[in-house]
Short mmCIF file of C-alpha atoms in Angstrom, two decimals:
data_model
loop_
_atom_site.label_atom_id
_atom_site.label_comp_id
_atom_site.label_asym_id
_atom_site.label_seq_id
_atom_site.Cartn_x
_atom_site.Cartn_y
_atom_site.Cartn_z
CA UNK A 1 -164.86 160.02 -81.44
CA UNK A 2 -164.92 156.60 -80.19
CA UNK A 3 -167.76 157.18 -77.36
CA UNK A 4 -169.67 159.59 -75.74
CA UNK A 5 -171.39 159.58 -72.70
CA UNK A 6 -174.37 161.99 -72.02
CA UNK A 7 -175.54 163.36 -68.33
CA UNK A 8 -178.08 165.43 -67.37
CA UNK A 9 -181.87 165.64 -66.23
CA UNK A 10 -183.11 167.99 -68.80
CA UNK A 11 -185.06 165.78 -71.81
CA UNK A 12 -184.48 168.07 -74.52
CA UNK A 13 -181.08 169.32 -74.44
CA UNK A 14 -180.28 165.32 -73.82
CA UNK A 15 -182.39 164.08 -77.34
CA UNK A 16 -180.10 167.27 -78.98
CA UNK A 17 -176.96 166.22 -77.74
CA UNK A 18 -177.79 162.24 -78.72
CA UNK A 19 -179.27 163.86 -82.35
CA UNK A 20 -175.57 165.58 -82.52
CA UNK A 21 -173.37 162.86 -81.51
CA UNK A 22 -175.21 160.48 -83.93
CA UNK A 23 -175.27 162.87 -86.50
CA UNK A 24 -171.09 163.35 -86.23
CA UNK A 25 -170.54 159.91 -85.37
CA UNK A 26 -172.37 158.73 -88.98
CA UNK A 27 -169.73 160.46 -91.06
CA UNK A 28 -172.05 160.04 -94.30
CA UNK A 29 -172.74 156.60 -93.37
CA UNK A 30 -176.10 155.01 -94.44
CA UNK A 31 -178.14 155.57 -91.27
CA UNK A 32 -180.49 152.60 -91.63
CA UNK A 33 -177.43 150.11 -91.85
CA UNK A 34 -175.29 151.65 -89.49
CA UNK A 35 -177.19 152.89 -86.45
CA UNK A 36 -178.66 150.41 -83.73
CA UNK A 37 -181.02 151.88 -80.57
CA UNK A 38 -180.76 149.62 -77.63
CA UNK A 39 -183.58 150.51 -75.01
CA UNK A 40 -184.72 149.59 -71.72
CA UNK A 41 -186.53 146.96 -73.36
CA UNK A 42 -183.34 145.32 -74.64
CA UNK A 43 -181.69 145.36 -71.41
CA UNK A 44 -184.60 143.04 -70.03
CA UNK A 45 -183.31 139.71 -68.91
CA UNK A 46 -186.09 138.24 -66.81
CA UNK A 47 -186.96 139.69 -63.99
CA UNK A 48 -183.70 141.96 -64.12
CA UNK A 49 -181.89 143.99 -66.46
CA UNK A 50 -178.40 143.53 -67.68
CA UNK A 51 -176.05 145.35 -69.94
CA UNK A 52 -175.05 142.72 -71.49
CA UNK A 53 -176.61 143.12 -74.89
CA UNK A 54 -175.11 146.46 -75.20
CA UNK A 55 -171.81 145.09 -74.86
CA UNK A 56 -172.68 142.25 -77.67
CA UNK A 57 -173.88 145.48 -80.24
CA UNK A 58 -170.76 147.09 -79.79
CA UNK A 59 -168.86 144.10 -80.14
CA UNK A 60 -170.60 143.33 -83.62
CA UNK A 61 -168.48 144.64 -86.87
CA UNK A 62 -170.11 146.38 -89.25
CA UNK A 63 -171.98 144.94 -92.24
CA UNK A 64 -172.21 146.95 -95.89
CA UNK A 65 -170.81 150.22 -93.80
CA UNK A 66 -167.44 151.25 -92.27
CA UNK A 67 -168.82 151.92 -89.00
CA UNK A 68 -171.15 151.45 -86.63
CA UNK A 69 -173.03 153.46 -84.25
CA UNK A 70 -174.51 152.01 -81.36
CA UNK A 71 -176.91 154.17 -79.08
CA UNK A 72 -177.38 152.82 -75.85
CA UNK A 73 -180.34 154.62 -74.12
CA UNK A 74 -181.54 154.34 -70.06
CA UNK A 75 -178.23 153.16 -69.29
CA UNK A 76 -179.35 155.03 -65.95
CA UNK A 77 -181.08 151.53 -65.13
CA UNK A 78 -177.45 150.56 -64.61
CA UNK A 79 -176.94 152.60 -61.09
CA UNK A 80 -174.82 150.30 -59.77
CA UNK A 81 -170.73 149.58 -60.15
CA UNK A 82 -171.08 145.98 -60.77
CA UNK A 83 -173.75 146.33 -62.97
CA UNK A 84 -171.79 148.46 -66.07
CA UNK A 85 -168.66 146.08 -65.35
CA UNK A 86 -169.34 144.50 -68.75
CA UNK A 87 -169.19 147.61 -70.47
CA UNK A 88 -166.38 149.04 -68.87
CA UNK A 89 -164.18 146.05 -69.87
CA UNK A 90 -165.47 146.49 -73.16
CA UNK A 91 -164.10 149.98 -72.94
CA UNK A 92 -160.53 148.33 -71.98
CA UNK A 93 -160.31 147.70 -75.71
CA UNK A 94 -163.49 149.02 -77.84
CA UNK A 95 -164.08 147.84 -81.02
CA UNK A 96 -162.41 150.33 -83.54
CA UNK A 97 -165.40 150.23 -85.80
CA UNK A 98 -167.79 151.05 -83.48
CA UNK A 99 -169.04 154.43 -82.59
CA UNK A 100 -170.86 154.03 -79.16
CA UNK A 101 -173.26 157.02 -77.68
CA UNK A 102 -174.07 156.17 -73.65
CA UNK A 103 -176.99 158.08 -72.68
CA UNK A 104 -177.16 158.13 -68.91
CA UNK A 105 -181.19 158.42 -68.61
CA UNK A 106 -183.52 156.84 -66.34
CA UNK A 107 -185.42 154.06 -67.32
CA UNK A 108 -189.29 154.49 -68.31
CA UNK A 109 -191.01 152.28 -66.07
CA UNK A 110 -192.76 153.72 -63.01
CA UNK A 111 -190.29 151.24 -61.10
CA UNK A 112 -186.97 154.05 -61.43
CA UNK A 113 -188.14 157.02 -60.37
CA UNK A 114 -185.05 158.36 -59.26
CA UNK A 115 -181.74 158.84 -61.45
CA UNK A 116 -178.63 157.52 -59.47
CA UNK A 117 -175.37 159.43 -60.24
CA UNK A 118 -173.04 157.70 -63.12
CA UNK A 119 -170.34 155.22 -61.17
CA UNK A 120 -166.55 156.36 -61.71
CA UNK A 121 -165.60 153.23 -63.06
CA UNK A 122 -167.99 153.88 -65.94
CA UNK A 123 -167.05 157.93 -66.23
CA UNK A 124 -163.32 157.04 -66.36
CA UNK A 125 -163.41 154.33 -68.82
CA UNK A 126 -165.20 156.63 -71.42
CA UNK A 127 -162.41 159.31 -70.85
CA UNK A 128 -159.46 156.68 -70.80
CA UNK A 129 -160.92 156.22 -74.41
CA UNK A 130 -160.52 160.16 -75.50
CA UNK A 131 -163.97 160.38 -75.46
CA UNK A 132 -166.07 162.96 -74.34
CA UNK A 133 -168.53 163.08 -71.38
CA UNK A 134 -171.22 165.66 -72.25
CA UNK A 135 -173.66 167.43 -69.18
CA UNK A 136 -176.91 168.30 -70.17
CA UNK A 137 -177.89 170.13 -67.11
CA UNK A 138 -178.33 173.88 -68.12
CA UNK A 139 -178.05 174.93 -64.33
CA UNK A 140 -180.78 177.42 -62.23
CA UNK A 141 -180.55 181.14 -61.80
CA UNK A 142 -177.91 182.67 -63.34
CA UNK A 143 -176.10 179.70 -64.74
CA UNK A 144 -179.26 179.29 -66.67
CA UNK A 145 -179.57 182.56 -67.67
CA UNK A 146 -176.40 182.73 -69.37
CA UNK A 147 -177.00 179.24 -70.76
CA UNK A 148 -180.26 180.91 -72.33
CA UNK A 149 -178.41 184.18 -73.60
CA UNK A 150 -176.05 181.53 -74.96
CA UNK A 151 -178.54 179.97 -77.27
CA UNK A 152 -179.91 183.61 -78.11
CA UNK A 153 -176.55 184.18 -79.50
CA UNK A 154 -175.74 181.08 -81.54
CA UNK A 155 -179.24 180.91 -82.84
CA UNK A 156 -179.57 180.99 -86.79
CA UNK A 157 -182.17 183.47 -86.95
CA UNK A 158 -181.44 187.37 -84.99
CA UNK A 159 -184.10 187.63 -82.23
CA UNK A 160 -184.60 191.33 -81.17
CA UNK A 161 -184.37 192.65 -77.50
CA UNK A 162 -188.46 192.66 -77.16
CA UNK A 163 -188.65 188.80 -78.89
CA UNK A 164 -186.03 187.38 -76.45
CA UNK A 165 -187.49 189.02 -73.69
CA UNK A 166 -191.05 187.48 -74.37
CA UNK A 167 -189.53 184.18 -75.03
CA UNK A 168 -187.35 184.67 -71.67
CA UNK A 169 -190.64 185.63 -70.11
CA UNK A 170 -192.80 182.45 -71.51
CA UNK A 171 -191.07 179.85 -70.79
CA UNK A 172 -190.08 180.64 -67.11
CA UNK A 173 -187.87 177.99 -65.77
CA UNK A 174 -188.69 175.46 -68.75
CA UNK A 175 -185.34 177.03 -70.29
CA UNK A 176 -184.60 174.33 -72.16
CA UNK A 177 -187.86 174.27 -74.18
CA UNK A 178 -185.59 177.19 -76.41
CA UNK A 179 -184.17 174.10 -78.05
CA UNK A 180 -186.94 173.30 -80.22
CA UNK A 181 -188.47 176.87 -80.44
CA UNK A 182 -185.82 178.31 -81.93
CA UNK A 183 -185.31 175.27 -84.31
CA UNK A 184 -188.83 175.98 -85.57
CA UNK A 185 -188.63 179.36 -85.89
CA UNK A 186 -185.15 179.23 -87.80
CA UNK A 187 -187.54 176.17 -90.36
CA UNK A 188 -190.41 178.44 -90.66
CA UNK A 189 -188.54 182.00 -91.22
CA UNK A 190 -184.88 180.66 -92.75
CA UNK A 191 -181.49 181.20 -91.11
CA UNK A 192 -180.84 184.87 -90.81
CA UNK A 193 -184.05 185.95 -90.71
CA UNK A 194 -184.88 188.99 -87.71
CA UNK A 195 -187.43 188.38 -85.81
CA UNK A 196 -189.49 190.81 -83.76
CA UNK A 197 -191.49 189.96 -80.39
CA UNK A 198 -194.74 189.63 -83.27
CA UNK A 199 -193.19 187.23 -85.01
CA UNK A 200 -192.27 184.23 -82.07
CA UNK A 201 -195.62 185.13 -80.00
CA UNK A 202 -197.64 182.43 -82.28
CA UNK A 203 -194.92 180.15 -81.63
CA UNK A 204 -194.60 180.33 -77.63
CA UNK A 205 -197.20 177.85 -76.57
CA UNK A 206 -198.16 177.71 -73.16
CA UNK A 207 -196.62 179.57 -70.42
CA UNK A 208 -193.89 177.63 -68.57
CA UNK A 209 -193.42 177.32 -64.85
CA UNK A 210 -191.80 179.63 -62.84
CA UNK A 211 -189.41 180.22 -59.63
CA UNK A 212 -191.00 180.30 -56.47
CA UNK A 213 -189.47 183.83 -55.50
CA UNK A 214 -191.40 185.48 -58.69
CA UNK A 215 -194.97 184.40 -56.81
CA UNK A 216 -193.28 185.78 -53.41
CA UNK A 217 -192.23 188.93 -55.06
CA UNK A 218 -196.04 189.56 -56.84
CA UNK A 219 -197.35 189.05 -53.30
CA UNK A 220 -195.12 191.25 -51.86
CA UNK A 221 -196.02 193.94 -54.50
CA UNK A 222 -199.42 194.00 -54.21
CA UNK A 223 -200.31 192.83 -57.84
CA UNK A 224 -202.77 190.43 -57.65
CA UNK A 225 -203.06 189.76 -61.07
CA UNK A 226 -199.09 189.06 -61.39
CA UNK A 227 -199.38 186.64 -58.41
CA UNK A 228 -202.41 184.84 -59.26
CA UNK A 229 -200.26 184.23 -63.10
CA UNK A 230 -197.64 182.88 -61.60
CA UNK A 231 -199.54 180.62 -58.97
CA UNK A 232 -201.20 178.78 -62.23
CA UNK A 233 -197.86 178.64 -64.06
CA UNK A 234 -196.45 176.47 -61.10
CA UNK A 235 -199.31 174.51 -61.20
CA UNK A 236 -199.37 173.84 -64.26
CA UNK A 237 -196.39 173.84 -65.94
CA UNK A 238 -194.58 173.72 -62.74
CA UNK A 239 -196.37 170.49 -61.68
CA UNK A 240 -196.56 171.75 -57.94
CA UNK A 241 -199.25 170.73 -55.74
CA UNK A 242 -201.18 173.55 -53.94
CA UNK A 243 -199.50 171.77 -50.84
CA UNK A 244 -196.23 171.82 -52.08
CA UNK A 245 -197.03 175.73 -52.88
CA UNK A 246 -198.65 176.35 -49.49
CA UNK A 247 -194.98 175.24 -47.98
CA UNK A 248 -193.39 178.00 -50.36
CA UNK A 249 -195.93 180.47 -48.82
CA UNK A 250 -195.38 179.64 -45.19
CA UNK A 251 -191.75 179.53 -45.69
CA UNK A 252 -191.62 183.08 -47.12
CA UNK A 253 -194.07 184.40 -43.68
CA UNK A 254 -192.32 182.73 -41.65
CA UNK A 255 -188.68 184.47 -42.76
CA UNK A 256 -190.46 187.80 -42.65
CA UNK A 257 -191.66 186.70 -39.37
CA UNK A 258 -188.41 186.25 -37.85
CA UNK A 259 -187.00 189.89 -39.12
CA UNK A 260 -189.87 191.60 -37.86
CA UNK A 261 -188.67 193.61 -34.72
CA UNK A 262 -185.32 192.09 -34.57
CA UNK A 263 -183.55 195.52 -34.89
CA UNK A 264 -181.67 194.40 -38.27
CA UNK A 265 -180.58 196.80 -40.42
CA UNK A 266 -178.86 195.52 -43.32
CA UNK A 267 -178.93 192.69 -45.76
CA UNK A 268 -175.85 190.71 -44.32
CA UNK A 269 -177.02 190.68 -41.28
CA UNK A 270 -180.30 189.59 -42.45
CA UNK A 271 -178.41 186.84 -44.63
CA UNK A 272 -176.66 185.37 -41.65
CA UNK A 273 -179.85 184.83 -39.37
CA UNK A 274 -182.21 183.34 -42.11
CA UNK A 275 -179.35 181.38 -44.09
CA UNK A 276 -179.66 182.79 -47.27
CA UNK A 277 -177.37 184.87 -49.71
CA UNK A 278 -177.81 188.70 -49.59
CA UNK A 279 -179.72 189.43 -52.31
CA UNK A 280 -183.00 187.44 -51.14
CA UNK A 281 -182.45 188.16 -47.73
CA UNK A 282 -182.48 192.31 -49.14
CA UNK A 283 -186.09 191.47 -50.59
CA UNK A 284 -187.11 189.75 -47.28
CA UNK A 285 -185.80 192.25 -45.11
CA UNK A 286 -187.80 195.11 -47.17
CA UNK A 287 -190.98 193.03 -47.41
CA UNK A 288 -190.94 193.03 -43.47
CA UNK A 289 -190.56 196.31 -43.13
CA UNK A 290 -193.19 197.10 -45.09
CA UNK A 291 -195.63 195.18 -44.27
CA UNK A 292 -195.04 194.66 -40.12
CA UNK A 293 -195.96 192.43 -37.35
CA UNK A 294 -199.97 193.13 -37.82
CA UNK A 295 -200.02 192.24 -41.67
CA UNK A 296 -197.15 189.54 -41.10
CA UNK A 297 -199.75 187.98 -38.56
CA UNK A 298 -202.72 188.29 -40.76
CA UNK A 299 -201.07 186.62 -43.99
CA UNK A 300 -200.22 183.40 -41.36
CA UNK A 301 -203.46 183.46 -39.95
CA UNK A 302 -204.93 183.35 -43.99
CA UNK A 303 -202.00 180.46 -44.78
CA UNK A 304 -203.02 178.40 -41.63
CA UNK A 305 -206.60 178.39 -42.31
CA UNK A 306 -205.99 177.42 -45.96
CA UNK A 307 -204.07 174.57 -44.98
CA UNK A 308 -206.95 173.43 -43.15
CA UNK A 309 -208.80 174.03 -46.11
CA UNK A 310 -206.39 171.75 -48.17
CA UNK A 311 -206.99 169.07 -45.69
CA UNK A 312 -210.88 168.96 -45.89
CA UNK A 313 -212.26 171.44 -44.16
CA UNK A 314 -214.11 172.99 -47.23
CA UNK A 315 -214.59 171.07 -50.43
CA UNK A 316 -213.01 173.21 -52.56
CA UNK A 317 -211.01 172.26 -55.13
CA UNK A 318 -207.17 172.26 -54.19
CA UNK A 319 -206.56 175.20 -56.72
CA UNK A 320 -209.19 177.14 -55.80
CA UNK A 321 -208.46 177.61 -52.11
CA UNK A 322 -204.75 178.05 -53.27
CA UNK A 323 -206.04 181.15 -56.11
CA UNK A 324 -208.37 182.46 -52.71
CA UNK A 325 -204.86 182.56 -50.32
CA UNK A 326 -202.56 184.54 -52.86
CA UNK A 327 -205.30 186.85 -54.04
CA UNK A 328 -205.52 187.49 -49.87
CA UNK A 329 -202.16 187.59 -49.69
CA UNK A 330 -201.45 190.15 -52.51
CA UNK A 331 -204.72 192.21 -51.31
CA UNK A 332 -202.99 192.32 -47.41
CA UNK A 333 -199.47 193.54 -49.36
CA UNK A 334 -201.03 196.14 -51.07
CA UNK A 335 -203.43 198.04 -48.44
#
């Protein structure tokens, strides 16, 4: 492996994947001689940032080693075509010697918020080299599911049914947060160990974030407790504003709103008029049945008042008029 380039949003699974392709890249190679980190702060020419240093590390040959490794981190600074041409006429002819790892990352000043997609020039350079482009997104729903089964399966230690489902449970949508849980629990109990829900519950931390539909679907039950635990797990973990949540909320009313008296019978039909796949638009279509026009018109009423709310009419605290709505909501759903 001459170079690798690594995609994707999700933090850990990209510090694994850079911790792996160093790791085979080394080939027993003193690390301290033969790796070099370039950073955003390397990049800085200026006012501006250019790639060309990265280019000049992978040009040098090695000293006291075989090989070198050069890591070149935030490359996601680089958005633009013109901006990795140096690199991808290095990539023309790259330095035998040199192992280079391209992590496509943002930067971590305030000023690159957003991480731009990697340019094709840059993509098909790395794979006219035989090397290997690597995705670290895990996916949502189901992709990440299996993703997460995945990692079950390949772990070194054997996690029972009841310790997967509490871990499955705990982290919510922070999926890949498995990484390093299950690389601690394989240091503290030793490869092969079995481990029991009893065992991994000290090691969980705090609860992760969760889907939007789980909140919906607590509501929709009733269960106040359920809904009011998921409400804090998106604000916390989640890092959604009671706003932003509010939005979820009036979405969701607003869906069973429009089924309400409209004569539809089945999920397809139901999928077709609120522009959704089947299975949701099943749970919506229930939920409206259930509940009706009268209790449909109440839970808006309660949503548009704490809106208000949100906006100053009370001084609440944010989280406390959202905690107020859903226990309303749930308390309408269940009488």
């Amino acid at each position: 492996m001459t170079v690798v380039l690594i995609t994707g949003g999700d933090d850990p699974l990209v510090a694994e994947a850079v911790r792996d392709a160093v790791n085979a890249a080394l080939g027993g190679e003193d690390r301290s001689l033969a790796v070099e980190v370039l950073t955003e702060e390397d990049y800085r020419v200026d006012h501006d940032f250019e790639i060309a240093c990265l280019v000049d590390a992978a040009q040098t040959a090695p000293f006291l080693t075989t090989r070198r490794v050069v890591v070149g981190r935030h490359i996601g600074r680089f958005g633009r075509a013109e901006a990795v041409g140096p690199l991808v006429a290095y990539l023309e002819k790259p330095l035998p010697t040199t192992c280079l790892v391209l992590v496509w990352e943002r930067g971590v000043e305030p000023a690159q918020q957003r991480l731009g997609p990697v340019p094709k020039a840059l993509t098909e350079a790395v794979v006219g080299t035989g090397g290997d482009v690597l995705d670290c997104d895990l996916g949502r729903g189901r992709d990440g599911d299996r993703w997460l089964a995945r990692r079950f399966d390949e772990a070194e230690i054997d996690l029972d049914v009841q310790a997967r489902d509490l871990i499955v449970e705990r982290i919510g949508e922070d999926r890949s947060r498995v990484v390093g849980l299950l690389t601690s629990l394989s240091s503290v109990f030793g490869p092969g160990a079995a481990l029991g829900a009893g065992d991994v519950a000290p090691y969980l931390g705090v609860a992760g974030g969760v889907a939007p539909w789980e909140l919906t679907d607590a509501i929709d039950a009733g269960d106040v407790p359920s809904a009011l635990d998921r409400l804090h797990r998106m604000l916390g973990a989640g890092g959604r504003h009671p706003l932003g949540v509010l939005a979820v909320l009036h979405l969701h009313y607003e869906r069973l709103l429009r089924l309400d008296g409209s004569g539809i019978r089945d999920e397809r039909a139901a999928a077709e008029i609120l522009g959704v796949s089947t299975f949701p638009a099943k749970k919506v279509l229930t939920a409206s049945r259930r509940l009706g026009a009268v209790k449909i018109a109440r839970s808006l009423r309660l949503i548009a008042g704490a809106d208000l709310d949100l906006r100053g009419r009370t001084a609440w605290p944010p989280e406390l008029v959202a905690e107020v709505l859903v226990a309303r909501l749930a308390s309408v759903s269940r009488r």
